[in-house]
């Protein structure tokens, strides 16, 4: 598990019904390729974020499969249509089985 993995998301506090809002999501993660060695010559196990999803009130907004060449601290910016107040759920999946989650509410103005 990447001990330094920390999700950060930015969601507007409110939106008009039917409004399209911009969501920003980043996870601080070293994205270890599995090809480097530590000071003792041992291979550092691969640990990368391989999937990112975002749901609004249980409905999928985005589902991204990431490949090994993805950079450290992957960042996503995308739009989502908000039809009702609720909660965005963000989920990052790591090769090592770790799952990182964050949630953010959004109100209808």
Coordinates of C-alpha atoms in Angstrom, one line a residue:
X1 CA 0.0 0.0 0.0
X2 CA 1.3 3.4 -0.9
X3 CA 1.5 5.1 2.5
X4 CA 1.7 8.5 1.0
X5 CA -1.4 8.2 -1.1
X6 CA -3.7 11.1 -0.4
X7 CA -6.7 12.0 -2.5
X8 CA -7.7 15.7 -3.1
X9 CA -10.9 16.7 -4.9
X10 CA -12.5 20.0 -5.7
X11 CA -16.3 20.1 -6.3
X12 CA -18.5 23.2 -6.3
X13 CA -20.6 23.5 -3.1
X14 CA -23.8 24.0 -5.1
X15 CA -25.1 24.1 -8.7
X16 CA -28.4 24.8 -10.4
X17 CA -30.5 21.7 -11.3
X18 CA -29.2 20.5 -14.7
X19 CA -26.0 22.5 -14.5
X20 CA -22.7 21.1 -15.8
X21 CA -19.9 21.6 -13.3
X22 CA -16.2 21.0 -13.5
X23 CA -14.7 18.5 -11.1
X24 CA -11.0 18.3 -10.2
X25 CA -9.4 15.2 -8.7
X26 CA -5.8 14.4 -7.8
X27 CA -4.2 11.7 -5.7
X28 CA -0.7 12.1 -4.3
X29 CA 0.8 8.7 -5.1
X30 CA 4.4 7.7 -6.0
X31 CA 3.3 5.4 -8.8
X32 CA 6.1 2.9 -8.4
X33 CA 6.8 1.1 -11.7
X34 CA 8.3 -2.1 -10.2
X35 CA 11.4 -1.6 -12.3
X36 CA 13.5 0.3 -9.7
X37 CA 15.7 -1.1 -6.9
X38 CA 16.2 0.0 -3.4
X39 CA 19.5 0.8 -1.7
X40 CA 20.0 -3.0 -1.0
X41 CA 19.4 -4.0 -4.6
X42 CA 15.9 -5.4 -4.1
X43 CA 13.3 -4.6 -6.6
X44 CA 10.7 -2.2 -5.3
X45 CA 7.3 -3.8 -5.9
X46 CA 5.0 -2.2 -8.5
X47 CA 2.3 0.0 -7.0
X48 CA 0.3 2.2 -9.4
X49 CA -3.2 3.6 -9.5
X50 CA -4.8 1.5 -12.3
X51 CA -8.3 2.8 -12.2
X52 CA -10.2 5.9 -11.2
X53 CA -14.0 6.2 -10.9
X54 CA -16.4 9.0 -9.9
X55 CA -20.1 8.4 -9.1
X56 CA -22.8 11.0 -8.3
X57 CA -25.6 9.5 -6.1
X58 CA -24.6 6.0 -7.2
X59 CA -24.6 6.8 -10.9
X60 CA -21.2 6.5 -12.7
X61 CA -19.9 9.8 -14.1
X62 CA -16.4 8.7 -15.2
X63 CA -14.5 5.4 -15.2
X64 CA -10.9 5.6 -16.3
X65 CA -8.4 2.7 -16.7
X66 CA -4.8 3.8 -16.2
X67 CA -1.8 2.2 -17.8
X68 CA 1.7 1.8 -16.3
X69 CA 3.1 4.9 -18.0
X70 CA 0.9 7.2 -16.0
X71 CA 2.7 9.9 -14.1
X72 CA 3.1 10.3 -10.4
X73 CA 0.2 12.1 -8.7
X74 CA -2.5 11.5 -11.4
X75 CA -4.8 14.5 -12.0
X76 CA -8.2 14.4 -13.6
X77 CA -10.5 17.3 -14.6
X78 CA -13.9 16.5 -16.0
X79 CA -17.5 17.8 -16.2
X80 CA -20.5 16.3 -14.6
X81 CA -24.2 17.2 -15.0
X82 CA -25.9 17.8 -11.6
X83 CA -29.6 17.0 -11.7
X84 CA -30.1 16.7 -8.0
X85 CA -28.3 17.4 -4.7
X86 CA -26.3 14.6 -3.4
X87 CA -22.8 13.2 -3.0
X88 CA -19.9 12.6 -5.4
X89 CA -17.9 9.5 -4.6
X90 CA -14.3 9.3 -5.9
X91 CA -12.4 6.0 -5.9
X92 CA -8.8 5.2 -6.9
X93 CA -7.7 1.5 -7.2
X94 CA -4.1 0.5 -6.6
X95 CA -2.3 -2.5 -8.1
X96 CA -1.5 -3.7 -4.6
X97 CA -5.2 -4.0 -3.8
X98 CA -5.5 -0.8 -1.9
X99 CA -8.6 1.4 -2.5
X100 CA -8.6 5.1 -1.7
X101 CA -11.9 7.0 -1.5
X102 CA -13.2 10.5 -0.9
X103 CA -16.7 12.0 -1.0
X104 CA -17.9 15.5 -1.5
X105 CA -21.5 16.8 -1.2
X106 CA -23.2 19.1 -3.7
X107 CA -26.3 21.1 -3.1
X108 CA -28.9 22.5 -5.6
X109 CA -28.9 26.3 -5.5

